[in-house]
Amino acid sequence: MKILACLKQVPEKDSRYEIRADGSWIRNEDLSFDASEPDEYGLEEALRLKEKQGGEVILLSIGPERVEKMIRKGLAMGADRAVLARVEGRRLDAHLTARVIAAVAKQEQADLVITGIQSDDIGLVQTGAVAAEMLGWPHVTLVMGVEVLEGGTLKVQREMENGWLENSEIPLPAVLAIQSGISQIRYASLKGIMAAKKKEVRKVSADELIAGDSARLAIGKVMFPPAGKKAEIVPGTPKEAAAALVDKLKREAKVL
Amino acid sequence: MAEKILTLVDHSEGRVRRIGWEALRLGQRLSGELGRPLVAVVIGKGARAAAEEVARKKLEEVWLVDHALLDPFTADSYSAALRQIIEADKPFAVLLGHTYQNIDYVSRVAEAVGSGYVTDAIDLRMEAGKMVVTKQAFRSKLNVEIGYEASPPYFVSLQAGAFSSDGLEEGGGAVVEKNVTLTPDLIRRKVLEVFEAVKGKVDLSKSEFIVAVGRGIGKAENLPIIEEFARVLGAQVGASRPVIDMEWLPRDRQIGSSGQTVAPRVYFAVGISGAIQHLVGMKNSGVIVAINRDANAPIFSVATYGIVGDLFEVVPALTELIKKEKGIA
């Protein structure tokens, strides 16, 4: 089975953001970047499927040259090779991102495309399903489990609301958008890191893959959320704050 | 006639869900402001009862879409049905709730009809006749405004609780059955079973006190300080999603959109930054206490009291104080 695992690069989890003077985007200059966590769950699931079924995991990333560092990390985790669809100086919306994914899935003749359920930056929660629509393939989102059945179909577990789950069967080729928490994301081993250096990263132009198509959404402005109602901060050392809090819970809130 | 505002009304067990009313209320507002007719669309099993409930509100019509192949829900059947409705009518906007079911199929429809789709909106306005939507981004640390490059219909899904259903206007419209053409070969997803994840699970909704723990706890080995605090307080232990995903606590302890919704008298959020998926599950608690190292964590925007500090120092201090208070050894 040939699996295309999509990995987006986003600012690191604990980033402190600054906004450009014109409000058009965040200031990238002082940020560090890492893989979007939901996509890492996707990659992990791709690797597990390969370990059980055999086949190949091809990593796909869209972005500027700096993305290659993250790609190496994904290769070190166990992906076999990678495609970097380069795009400099602009960001693609969900529709164009899906266009690139669909194009590479066809080039690579993938049987399965895996994405995270959403990205940790804009988080439009749709890229995988949109790529499936473009490809004419079935898809499942919010995936909490995948199993290959005899006969080559997939048994897929989908998370529903309020603690309910659904098991379904879909044929390949297909797209899965993996829910965070499906499993534990592995760390790259030293051996993996060494091996990753020699693995192939094929570079293609994202612009060529989306030629003739256009974006459907555009980010107008980035803002800090308005300061809403704020908690009353209880000051002091940890001991002082704890004592003052207990006092407030007794006398003000009357809940102790 | 002006292009319509379509509101997809989410329902469950024949009743309209709260998010369904929120979407409908936004539809009423936009309909009034823009002078466009409002039509509610109710799809699937149990839709008849829900459609009749919706039809008592102020709107033009309720379109009832039911078909044997819409039960059970599949992305294949629902996307085909909604696409047919939208292609036949070419509305101005399609409003809906950001629910798990909608996540699973609506983006395919937007793609197929050439539309842009903004999900999980927290605000929405019109600018020069076009819709501009605000959503949270970068793990809820920033907001972004997104506009549409594609022409209508503008698709937008709404974050639960972000748009109030207060002021929903009564009125009445006819329930109109809309026929859709669905064939079995369209449905590639065969649903095998639908089941509850955890049987005999802990019901956190009945607790007076909850101590919930988040990623800030660092590792499973640190949990005893939380459990000890909960014990002396007489509280249940809950958790945000990352703690469950790391398997530090079982899934029936999860509070938030994919876990339980709770509203205890007192809720301690310890080492929880406060992603919206968590906040929707606990923000109606009586008194909320947030303990977090990051003074900018969103949890402080819903908390009553906050302590900015190291939970490994604050929580044991609280445990000792409560012990004294209650005379527990």
PDB file of C-alpha atoms in Angstrom, chain B residues 89-256:
ATOM      1  CA  ASP B  89     -31.262  26.938  -5.417  1.00  0.00           C
ATOM      2  CA  LYS B  90     -27.912  28.797  -5.536  1.00  0.00           C
ATOM      3  CA  PRO B  91     -28.271  30.549  -2.181  1.00  0.00           C
ATOM      4  CA  PHE B  92     -26.305  33.549  -0.928  1.00  0.00           C
ATOM      5  CA  ALA B  93     -25.058  31.888   2.243  1.00  0.00           C
ATOM      6  CA  VAL B  94     -25.108  28.490   3.930  1.00  0.00           C
ATOM      7  CA  LEU B  95     -24.949  28.644   7.738  1.00  0.00           C
ATOM      8  CA  LEU B  96     -24.501  25.604   9.937  1.00  0.00           C
ATOM      9  CA  GLY B  97     -23.072  24.379  13.231  1.00  0.00           C
ATOM     10  CA  HIS B  98     -19.453  23.295  13.564  1.00  0.00           C
ATOM     11  CA  THR B  99     -20.491  19.803  14.647  1.00  0.00           C
ATOM     12  CA  TYR B 100     -18.658  16.529  14.122  1.00  0.00           C
ATOM     13  CA  GLN B 101     -21.275  15.365  11.646  1.00  0.00           C
ATOM     14  CA  ASN B 102     -20.980  18.543   9.583  1.00  0.00           C
ATOM     15  CA  ILE B 103     -17.177  18.367   9.706  1.00  0.00           C
ATOM     16  CA  ASP B 104     -17.480  14.971   8.063  1.00  0.00           C
ATOM     17  CA  TYR B 105     -19.291  16.066   4.892  1.00  0.00           C
ATOM     18  CA  VAL B 106     -20.024  19.765   4.338  1.00  0.00           C
ATOM     19  CA  SER B 107     -16.540  20.670   3.071  1.00  0.00           C
ATOM     20  CA  ARG B 108     -17.043  18.253   0.175  1.00  0.00           C
ATOM     21  CA  VAL B 109     -20.224  20.067  -0.781  1.00  0.00           C
ATOM     22  CA  ALA B 110     -18.570  23.497  -0.637  1.00  0.00           C
ATOM     23  CA  GLU B 111     -15.748  22.189  -2.807  1.00  0.00           C
ATOM     24  CA  ALA B 112     -18.144  20.635  -5.315  1.00  0.00           C
ATOM     25  CA  VAL B 113     -20.245  23.773  -5.787  1.00  0.00           C
ATOM     26  CA  GLY B 114     -17.213  26.059  -6.126  1.00  0.00           C
ATOM     27  CA  SER B 115     -17.595  27.786  -2.764  1.00  0.00           C
ATOM     28  CA  GLY B 116     -15.318  28.950   0.013  1.00  0.00           C
ATOM     29  CA  TYR B 117     -16.007  27.491   3.456  1.00  0.00           C
ATOM     30  CA  VAL B 118     -14.915  29.007   6.763  1.00  0.00           C
ATOM     31  CA  THR B 119     -15.365  26.715   9.741  1.00  0.00           C
ATOM     32  CA  ASP B 120     -15.736  27.303  13.485  1.00  0.00           C
ATOM     33  CA  ALA B 121     -16.639  30.988  13.180  1.00  0.00           C
ATOM     34  CA  ILE B 122     -16.879  33.157  16.277  1.00  0.00           C
ATOM     35  CA  ASP B 123     -18.024  36.331  14.523  1.00  0.00           C
ATOM     36  CA  LEU B 124     -19.349  37.384  11.166  1.00  0.00           C
ATOM     37  CA  ARG B 125     -20.035  40.673   9.406  1.00  0.00           C
ATOM     38  CA  MET B 126     -20.815  42.045   5.976  1.00  0.00           C
ATOM     39  CA  GLU B 127     -18.388  44.341   4.200  1.00  0.00           C
ATOM     40  CA  ALA B 128     -19.224  45.794   0.790  1.00  0.00           C
ATOM     41  CA  GLY B 129     -21.789  43.054   0.244  1.00  0.00           C
ATOM     42  CA  LYS B 130     -19.350  40.241   1.039  1.00  0.00           C
ATOM     43  CA  MET B 131     -19.133  38.141   4.137  1.00  0.00           C
ATOM     44  CA  VAL B 132     -16.140  38.409   6.475  1.00  0.00           C
ATOM     45  CA  VAL B 133     -15.757  35.744   9.138  1.00  0.00           C
ATOM     46  CA  THR B 134     -13.658  35.760  12.309  1.00  0.00           C
ATOM     47  CA  LYS B 135     -12.271  32.518  13.663  1.00  0.00           C
ATOM     48  CA  GLN B 136      -9.717  31.502  16.253  1.00  0.00           C
ATOM     49  CA  ALA B 137      -6.325  30.404  15.000  1.00  0.00           C
ATOM     50  CA  PHE B 138      -2.886  29.383  16.227  1.00  0.00           C
ATOM     51  CA  ARG B 139      -4.278  27.252  19.064  1.00  0.00           C
ATOM     52  CA  SER B 140      -6.731  29.995  20.085  1.00  0.00           C
ATOM     53  CA  LYS B 141      -3.925  32.497  20.688  1.00  0.00           C
ATOM     54  CA  LEU B 142      -4.949  34.734  17.782  1.00  0.00           C
ATOM     55  CA  ASN B 143      -8.055  35.581  15.799  1.00  0.00           C
ATOM     56  CA  VAL B 144      -8.092  35.826  12.028  1.00  0.00           C
ATOM     57  CA  GLU B 145     -10.562  37.486   9.695  1.00  0.00           C
ATOM     58  CA  ILE B 146     -11.224  35.522   6.558  1.00  0.00           C
ATOM     59  CA  GLY B 147     -12.916  36.810   3.437  1.00  0.00           C
ATOM     60  CA  TYR B 148     -14.241  34.951   0.419  1.00  0.00           C
ATOM     61  CA  GLU B 149     -12.539  35.064  -2.959  1.00  0.00           C
ATOM     62  CA  ALA B 150     -15.087  32.695  -4.490  1.00  0.00           C
ATOM     63  CA  SER B 151     -18.565  34.019  -5.247  1.00  0.00           C
ATOM     64  CA  PRO B 152     -21.631  32.954  -3.203  1.00  0.00           C
ATOM     65  CA  PRO B 153     -22.847  30.788  -1.677  1.00  0.00           C
ATOM     66  CA  TYR B 154     -20.651  31.627   1.289  1.00  0.00           C
ATOM     67  CA  PHE B 155     -20.367  28.582   3.533  1.00  0.00           C
ATOM     68  CA  VAL B 156     -19.727  29.176   7.221  1.00  0.00           C
ATOM     69  CA  SER B 157     -19.919  26.882  10.243  1.00  0.00           C
ATOM     70  CA  LEU B 158     -20.427  28.385  13.690  1.00  0.00           C
ATOM     71  CA  GLN B 159     -18.620  27.585  16.892  1.00  0.00           C
ATOM     72  CA  ALA B 160     -21.050  26.280  19.528  1.00  0.00           C
ATOM     73  CA  GLY B 161     -22.007  29.088  21.883  1.00  0.00           C
ATOM     74  CA  ALA B 162     -20.348  31.846  19.847  1.00  0.00           C
ATOM     75  CA  PHE B 163     -23.636  33.106  18.401  1.00  0.00           C
ATOM     76  CA  SER B 164     -26.444  33.337  20.916  1.00  0.00           C
ATOM     77  CA  SER B 165     -29.865  31.941  20.126  1.00  0.00           C
ATOM     78  CA  ASP B 166     -31.415  34.627  22.386  1.00  0.00           C
ATOM     79  CA  GLY B 167     -34.100  36.608  20.673  1.00  0.00           C
ATOM     80  CA  LEU B 168     -35.031  33.818  18.281  1.00  0.00           C
ATOM     81  CA  GLU B 169     -38.168  35.189  16.645  1.00  0.00           C
ATOM     82  CA  GLU B 170     -41.376  33.221  16.515  1.00  0.00           C
ATOM     83  CA  GLY B 171     -43.383  33.170  13.335  1.00  0.00           C
ATOM     84  CA  GLY B 172     -44.043  30.315  11.026  1.00  0.00           C
ATOM     85  CA  GLY B 173     -43.305  28.881   7.657  1.00  0.00           C
ATOM     86  CA  ALA B 174     -44.358  25.874   5.679  1.00  0.00           C
ATOM     87  CA  VAL B 175     -42.502  22.588   5.837  1.00  0.00           C
ATOM     88  CA  VAL B 176     -41.680  21.694   2.245  1.00  0.00           C
ATOM     89  CA  GLU B 177     -40.403  18.241   1.361  1.00  0.00           C
ATOM     90  CA  LYS B 178     -37.436  18.384  -0.983  1.00  0.00           C
ATOM     91  CA  ASN B 179     -36.769  15.354  -3.101  1.00  0.00           C
ATOM     92  CA  VAL B 180     -33.214  14.249  -3.636  1.00  0.00           C
ATOM     93  CA  THR B 181     -31.985  11.482  -5.895  1.00  0.00           C
ATOM     94  CA  LEU B 182     -29.764   9.042  -4.079  1.00  0.00           C
ATOM     95  CA  THR B 183     -28.693   5.603  -5.254  1.00  0.00           C
ATOM     96  CA  PRO B 184     -26.962   2.852  -3.263  1.00  0.00           C
ATOM     97  CA  ASP B 185     -23.862   2.879  -5.515  1.00  0.00           C
ATOM     98  CA  LEU B 186     -23.195   6.446  -4.351  1.00  0.00           C
ATOM     99  CA  ILE B 187     -22.552   5.230  -0.834  1.00  0.00           C
ATOM    100  CA  ARG B 188     -19.020   3.961  -0.519  1.00  0.00           C
ATOM    101  CA  ARG B 189     -18.927   4.095   3.263  1.00  0.00           C
ATOM    102  CA  LYS B 190     -20.712   1.086   4.743  1.00  0.00           C
ATOM    103  CA  VAL B 191     -21.541   1.745   8.376  1.00  0.00           C
ATOM    104  CA  LEU B 192     -20.894  -1.396  10.404  1.00  0.00           C
ATOM    105  CA  GLU B 193     -21.826  -0.245  13.905  1.00  0.00           C
ATOM    106  CA  VAL B 194     -22.297   2.797  16.108  1.00  0.00           C
ATOM    107  CA  PHE B 195     -21.477   2.382  19.767  1.00  0.00           C
ATOM    108  CA  GLU B 196     -20.579   4.182  22.983  1.00  0.00           C
ATOM    109  CA  ALA B 197     -16.832   4.402  23.523  1.00  0.00           C
ATOM    110  CA  VAL B 198     -16.796   3.592  27.224  1.00  0.00           C
ATOM    111  CA  LYS B 199     -19.406   1.498  28.967  1.00  0.00           C
ATOM    112  CA  GLY B 200     -20.179   2.121  32.635  1.00  0.00           C
ATOM    113  CA  LYS B 201     -18.263   5.343  32.415  1.00  0.00           C
ATOM    114  CA  VAL B 202     -17.714   7.900  35.136  1.00  0.00           C
ATOM    115  CA  ASP B 203     -20.481  10.489  35.012  1.00  0.00           C
ATOM    116  CA  LEU B 204     -18.763  13.761  35.847  1.00  0.00           C
ATOM    117  CA  SER B 205     -21.887  15.841  35.255  1.00  0.00           C
ATOM    118  CA  LYS B 206     -23.238  15.056  38.731  1.00  0.00           C
ATOM    119  CA  SER B 207     -20.163  16.232  40.662  1.00  0.00           C
ATOM    120  CA  GLU B 208     -20.310  19.360  42.827  1.00  0.00           C
ATOM    121  CA  PHE B 209     -16.537  19.750  42.675  1.00  0.00           C
ATOM    122  CA  ILE B 210     -14.239  18.902  39.782  1.00  0.00           C
ATOM    123  CA  VAL B 211     -10.472  19.179  39.627  1.00  0.00           C
ATOM    124  CA  ALA B 212      -9.480  19.054  35.967  1.00  0.00           C
ATOM    125  CA  VAL B 213      -5.929  18.635  34.837  1.00  0.00           C
ATOM    126  CA  GLY B 214      -4.259  19.556  31.557  1.00  0.00           C
ATOM    127  CA  ARG B 215      -1.040  19.234  29.633  1.00  0.00           C
ATOM    128  CA  GLY B 216       0.728  21.353  32.280  1.00  0.00           C
ATOM    129  CA  ILE B 217       0.940  18.320  34.569  1.00  0.00           C
ATOM    130  CA  GLY B 218       3.826  17.187  32.369  1.00  0.00           C
ATOM    131  CA  LYS B 219       3.608  13.426  32.841  1.00  0.00           C
ATOM    132  CA  ALA B 220       1.401  10.708  34.294  1.00  0.00           C
ATOM    133  CA  GLU B 221       3.727  10.250  37.281  1.00  0.00           C
ATOM    134  CA  ASN B 222       2.762  13.738  38.477  1.00  0.00           C
ATOM    135  CA  LEU B 223      -0.954  12.947  38.716  1.00  0.00           C
ATOM    136  CA  PRO B 224      -0.987  11.951  42.420  1.00  0.00           C
ATOM    137  CA  ILE B 225      -0.776  15.599  43.520  1.00  0.00           C
ATOM    138  CA  ILE B 226      -3.983  16.246  41.572  1.00  0.00           C
ATOM    139  CA  GLU B 227      -5.655  13.109  42.880  1.00  0.00           C
ATOM    140  CA  GLU B 228      -4.746  13.985  46.470  1.00  0.00           C
ATOM    141  CA  PHE B 229      -6.141  17.497  46.049  1.00  0.00           C
ATOM    142  CA  ALA B 230      -9.355  16.074  44.562  1.00  0.00           C
ATOM    143  CA  ARG B 231      -9.631  13.574  47.415  1.00  0.00           C
ATOM    144  CA  VAL B 232      -9.451  16.152  50.210  1.00  0.00           C
ATOM    145  CA  LEU B 233     -11.828  18.411  48.309  1.00  0.00           C
ATOM    146  CA  GLY B 234     -14.306  15.584  47.669  1.00  0.00           C
ATOM    147  CA  ALA B 235     -13.970  16.233  43.963  1.00  0.00           C
ATOM    148  CA  GLN B 236     -13.924  14.105  40.828  1.00  0.00           C
ATOM    149  CA  VAL B 237     -10.831  14.259  38.628  1.00  0.00           C
ATOM    150  CA  GLY B 238     -11.391  15.429  35.063  1.00  0.00           C
ATOM    151  CA  ALA B 239      -8.981  16.238  32.262  1.00  0.00           C
ATOM    152  CA  SER B 240      -8.559  18.122  29.018  1.00  0.00           C
ATOM    153  CA  ARG B 241      -8.021  16.224  25.811  1.00  0.00           C
ATOM    154  CA  PRO B 242      -4.199  16.139  25.652  1.00  0.00           C
ATOM    155  CA  VAL B 243      -4.071  14.276  28.988  1.00  0.00           C
ATOM    156  CA  ILE B 244      -6.464  11.663  27.619  1.00  0.00           C
ATOM    157  CA  ASP B 245      -4.626  11.437  24.296  1.00  0.00           C
ATOM    158  CA  MET B 246      -1.357  10.748  26.128  1.00  0.00           C
ATOM    159  CA  GLU B 247      -3.216   8.001  28.005  1.00  0.00           C
ATOM    160  CA  TRP B 248      -2.413   9.542  31.379  1.00  0.00           C
ATOM    161  CA  LEU B 249      -6.096   9.221  32.337  1.00  0.00           C
ATOM    162  CA  PRO B 250      -8.933   7.132  30.844  1.00  0.00           C
ATOM    163  CA  ARG B 251     -11.197   8.649  28.220  1.00  0.00           C
ATOM    164  CA  ASP B 252     -14.220   8.810  30.526  1.00  0.00           C
ATOM    165  CA  ARG B 253     -12.437  11.609  32.436  1.00  0.00           C
ATOM    166  CA  GLN B 254     -12.371  13.893  29.413  1.00  0.00           C
ATOM    167  CA  ILE B 255     -14.185  17.222  29.625  1.00  0.00           C
ATOM    168  CA  GLY B 256     -14.919  19.216  26.479  1.00  0.00           C
TER     169      GLY B 256
END
